[in-house]
Coordinates of C-alpha atoms and ligand atoms in Angstrom, one line a residue:
X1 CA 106.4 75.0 111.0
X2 CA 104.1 77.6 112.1
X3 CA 103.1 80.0 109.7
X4 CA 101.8 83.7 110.9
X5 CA 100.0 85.9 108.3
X6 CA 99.2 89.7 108.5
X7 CA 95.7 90.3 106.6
X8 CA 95.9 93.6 104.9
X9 CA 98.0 94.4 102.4
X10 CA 99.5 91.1 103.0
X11 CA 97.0 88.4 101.9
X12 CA 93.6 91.0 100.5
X13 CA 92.9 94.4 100.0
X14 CA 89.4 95.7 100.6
X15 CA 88.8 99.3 98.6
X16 CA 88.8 101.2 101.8
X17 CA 85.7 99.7 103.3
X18 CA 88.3 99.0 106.6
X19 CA 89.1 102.8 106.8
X20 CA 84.8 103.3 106.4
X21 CA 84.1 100.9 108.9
X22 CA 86.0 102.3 111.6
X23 CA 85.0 105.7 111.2
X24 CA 81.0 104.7 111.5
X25 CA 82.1 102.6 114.2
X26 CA 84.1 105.5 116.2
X27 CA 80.8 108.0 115.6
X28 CA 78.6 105.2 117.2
X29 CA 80.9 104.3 120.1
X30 CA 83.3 107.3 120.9
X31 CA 81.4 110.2 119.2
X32 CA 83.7 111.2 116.9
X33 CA 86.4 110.1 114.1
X34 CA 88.6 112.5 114.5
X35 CA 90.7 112.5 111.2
X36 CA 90.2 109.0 110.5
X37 CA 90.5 110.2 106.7
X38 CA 93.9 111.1 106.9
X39 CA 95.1 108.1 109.1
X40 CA 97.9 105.8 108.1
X41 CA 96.9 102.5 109.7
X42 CA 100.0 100.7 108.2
X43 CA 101.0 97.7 111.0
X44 CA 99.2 99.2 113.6
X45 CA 96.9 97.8 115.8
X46 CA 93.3 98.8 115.8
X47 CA 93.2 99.8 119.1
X48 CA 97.0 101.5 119.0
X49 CA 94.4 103.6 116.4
X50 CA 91.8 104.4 118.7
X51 CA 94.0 105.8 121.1
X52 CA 96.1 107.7 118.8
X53 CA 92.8 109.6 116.9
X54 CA 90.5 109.8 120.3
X55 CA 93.0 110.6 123.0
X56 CA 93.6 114.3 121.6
X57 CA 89.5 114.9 122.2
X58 CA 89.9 113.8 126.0
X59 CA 88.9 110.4 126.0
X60 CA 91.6 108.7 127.6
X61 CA 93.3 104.7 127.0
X62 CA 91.1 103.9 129.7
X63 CA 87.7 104.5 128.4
X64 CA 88.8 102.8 125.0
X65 CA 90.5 99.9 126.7
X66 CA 87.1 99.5 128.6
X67 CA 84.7 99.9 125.2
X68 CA 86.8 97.9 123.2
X69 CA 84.7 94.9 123.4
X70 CA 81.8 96.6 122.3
X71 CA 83.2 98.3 119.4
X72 CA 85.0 95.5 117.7
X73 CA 81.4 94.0 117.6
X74 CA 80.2 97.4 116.3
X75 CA 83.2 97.8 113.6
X76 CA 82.6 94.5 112.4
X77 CA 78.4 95.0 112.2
X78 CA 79.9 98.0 109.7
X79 CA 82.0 96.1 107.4
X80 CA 79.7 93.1 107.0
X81 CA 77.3 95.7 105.6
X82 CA 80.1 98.4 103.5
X83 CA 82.1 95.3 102.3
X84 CA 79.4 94.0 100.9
X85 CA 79.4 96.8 98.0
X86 CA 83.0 96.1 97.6
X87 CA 85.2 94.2 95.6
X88 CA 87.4 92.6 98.3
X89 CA 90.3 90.4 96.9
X90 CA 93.2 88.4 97.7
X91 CA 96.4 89.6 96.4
X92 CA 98.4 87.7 93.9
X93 CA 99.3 84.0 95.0
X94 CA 97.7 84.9 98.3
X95 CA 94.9 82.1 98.0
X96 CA 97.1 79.5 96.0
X97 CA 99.8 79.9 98.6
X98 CA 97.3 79.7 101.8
X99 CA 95.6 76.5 100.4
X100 CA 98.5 74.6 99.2
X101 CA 99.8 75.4 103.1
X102 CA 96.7 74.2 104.8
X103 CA 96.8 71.1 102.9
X104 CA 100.5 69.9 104.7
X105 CA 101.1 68.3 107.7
X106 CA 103.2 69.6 109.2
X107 CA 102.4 73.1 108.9
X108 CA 100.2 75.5 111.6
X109 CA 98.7 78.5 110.1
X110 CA 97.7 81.4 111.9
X111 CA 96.5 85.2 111.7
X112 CA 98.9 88.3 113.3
X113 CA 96.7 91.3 112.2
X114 CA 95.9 94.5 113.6
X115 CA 92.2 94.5 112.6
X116 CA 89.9 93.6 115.5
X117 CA 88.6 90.3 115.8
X118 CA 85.5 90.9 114.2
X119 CA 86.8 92.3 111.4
X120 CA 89.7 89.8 110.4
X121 CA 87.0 87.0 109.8
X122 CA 84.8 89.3 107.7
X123 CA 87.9 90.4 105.4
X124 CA 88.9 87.2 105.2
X125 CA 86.0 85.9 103.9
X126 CA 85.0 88.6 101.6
X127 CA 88.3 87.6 99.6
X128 CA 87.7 84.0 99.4
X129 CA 89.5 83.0 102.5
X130 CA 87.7 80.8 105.5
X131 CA 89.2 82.2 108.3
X132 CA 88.7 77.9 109.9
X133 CA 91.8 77.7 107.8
X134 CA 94.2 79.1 110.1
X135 CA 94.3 77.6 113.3
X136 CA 95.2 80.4 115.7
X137 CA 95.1 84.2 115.5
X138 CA 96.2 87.2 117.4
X139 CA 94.5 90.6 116.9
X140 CA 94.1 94.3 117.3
X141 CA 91.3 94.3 119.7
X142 CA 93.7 92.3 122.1
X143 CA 96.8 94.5 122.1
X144 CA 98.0 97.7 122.1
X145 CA 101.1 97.3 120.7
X146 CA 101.6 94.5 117.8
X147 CA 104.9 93.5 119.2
X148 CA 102.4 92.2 121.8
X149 CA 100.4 90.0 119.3
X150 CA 103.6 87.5 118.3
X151 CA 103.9 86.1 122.1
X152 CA 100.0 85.4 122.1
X153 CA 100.3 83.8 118.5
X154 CA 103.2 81.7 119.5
X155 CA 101.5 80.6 122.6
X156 CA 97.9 79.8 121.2
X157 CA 99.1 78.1 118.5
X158 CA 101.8 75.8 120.9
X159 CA 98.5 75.1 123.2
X160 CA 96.4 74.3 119.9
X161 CA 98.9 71.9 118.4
X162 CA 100.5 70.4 121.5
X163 CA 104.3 71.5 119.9
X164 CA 106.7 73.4 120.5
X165 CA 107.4 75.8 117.7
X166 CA 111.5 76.8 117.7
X167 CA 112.4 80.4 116.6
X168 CA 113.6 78.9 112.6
X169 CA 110.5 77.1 112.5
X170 CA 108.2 80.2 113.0
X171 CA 107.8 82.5 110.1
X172 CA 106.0 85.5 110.1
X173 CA 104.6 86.8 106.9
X174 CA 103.6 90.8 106.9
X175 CA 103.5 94.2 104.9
X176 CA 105.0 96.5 107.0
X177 CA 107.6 97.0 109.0
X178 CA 105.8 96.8 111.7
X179 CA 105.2 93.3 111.0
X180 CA 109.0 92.3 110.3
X181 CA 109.5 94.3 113.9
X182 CA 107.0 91.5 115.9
X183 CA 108.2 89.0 114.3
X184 CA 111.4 89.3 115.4
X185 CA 110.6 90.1 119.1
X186 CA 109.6 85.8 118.8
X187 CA 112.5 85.1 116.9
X188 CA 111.0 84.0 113.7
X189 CA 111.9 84.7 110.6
X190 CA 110.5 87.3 108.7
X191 CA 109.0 87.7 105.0
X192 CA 108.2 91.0 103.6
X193 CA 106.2 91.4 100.8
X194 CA 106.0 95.1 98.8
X195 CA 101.8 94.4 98.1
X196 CA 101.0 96.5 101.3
X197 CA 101.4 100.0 102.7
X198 CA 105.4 99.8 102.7
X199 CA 107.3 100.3 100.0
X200 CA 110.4 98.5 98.9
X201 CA 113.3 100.4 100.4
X202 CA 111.6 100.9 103.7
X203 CA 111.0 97.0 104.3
X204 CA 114.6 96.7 103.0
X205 CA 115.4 99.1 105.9
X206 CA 114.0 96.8 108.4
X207 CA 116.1 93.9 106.9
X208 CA 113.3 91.1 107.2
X209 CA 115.1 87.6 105.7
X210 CA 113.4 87.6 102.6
X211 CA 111.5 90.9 100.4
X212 CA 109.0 89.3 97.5
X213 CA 107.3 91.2 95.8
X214 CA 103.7 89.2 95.9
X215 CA 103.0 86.1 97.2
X216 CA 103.0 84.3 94.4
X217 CA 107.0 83.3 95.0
X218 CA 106.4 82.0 99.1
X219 CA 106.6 78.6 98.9
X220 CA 110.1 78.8 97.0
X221 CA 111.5 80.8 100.4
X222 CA 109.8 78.4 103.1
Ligands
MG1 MG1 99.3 94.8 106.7

């Protein structure tokens, strides 16, 4: 079985030092943050952001698509340093559920997030997670859209385990319904879980095969 986790809102939360870290590391890079405050980053991509808070000051996909290495090695520089003041934390039976699937067999874990790759590892490990516990990832700074992220999650982690992964043996694990949306352009089945920046009746909305309320319950629905 492969297993896909979203980070935020999913598995952690970090007391907004995300939402800080991008807007030091859109001042350094693009010039401005536009209204970064105000931004609902809910299943989006980090650079589906960029584009939707720099394009209305004329800098165009293009120049972000071409700067995107750079700043997801200047985001992440930011977080290691505002994360650090910050009580980063994995939501209820996030950890207990991670470890006791890293420990099986026959399971492959990886990361679907839209945070850049930088800043996925940092999160991670500011709540307690190694990020060498999940096998593959897929992430913001490599996509646009997150629909995009599934395919490359599904392949990577086919390549990395030398299996092929069926549709009802891929489950995708997210907060919004963004998540449940990606997960079904693979297939998988989805899990919602109402910790994140959805609330219940709009996941129920996106009908994702199972809505928990935390974590804590996963392994029962597996
Ligand atoms: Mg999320």
């Amino acid at each position: 079985m492969l297993v896909l986790f979203d980070i935020d809102g999913t598995l952690l939360h970090t007391q907004g030092a995300g939402r800080e870290s991008t807007r030091d590391a859109m001042i350094e890079v693009f010039g401005t943050c536009s209204t970064i405050e105000s931004h609902k980053f809910g299943g989006k991509t980090d650079w589906y952001t960029l584009i939707e808070l720099l394009t209305p000051h004329g800098i165009t996909p293009q120049q972000i698509a071409d700067r995107m290495s750079h700043y997801d090695q200047v985001v992440g520089r930011h977080l290691e340093r505002i994360i650090a003041g910050r009580s980063a934390a994995p939501l209820p039976g996030a950890l207990e559920a991670v470890q006791t699937l890293r420990s099986r067999p026959d399971v492959v874990l990886g990361i679907v997030t839209g945070n850049c790759i930088s800043t996925a590892k940092i999160k991670l490990r500011a709540a307690g997670f190694d990020p060498a516990w999940f096998a593959i990832g897929a992430y913001g700074s490599e996509a646009i859209e997150r629909d995009h992220l599934t395919p490359i999650a599904l392949q990577r982690a086919m390549d990395y385990s030398r299996r092929h992964f069926h549709p009802d043996q891929t489950v995708v694990i997210g907060d919004t319904v963004a998540d449940i949306q990606c997960g079904r352009v693979i297939g998988a089945r989805v899990i919602a879980v109402a910790t994140g920046h959805n609330t219940r009746d709009e996941l129920i909305a996106a009908q994702p095969d199972h809505l928990l309320e935390d974590l804590t319950t996963l392994l029962k629905v597996l």
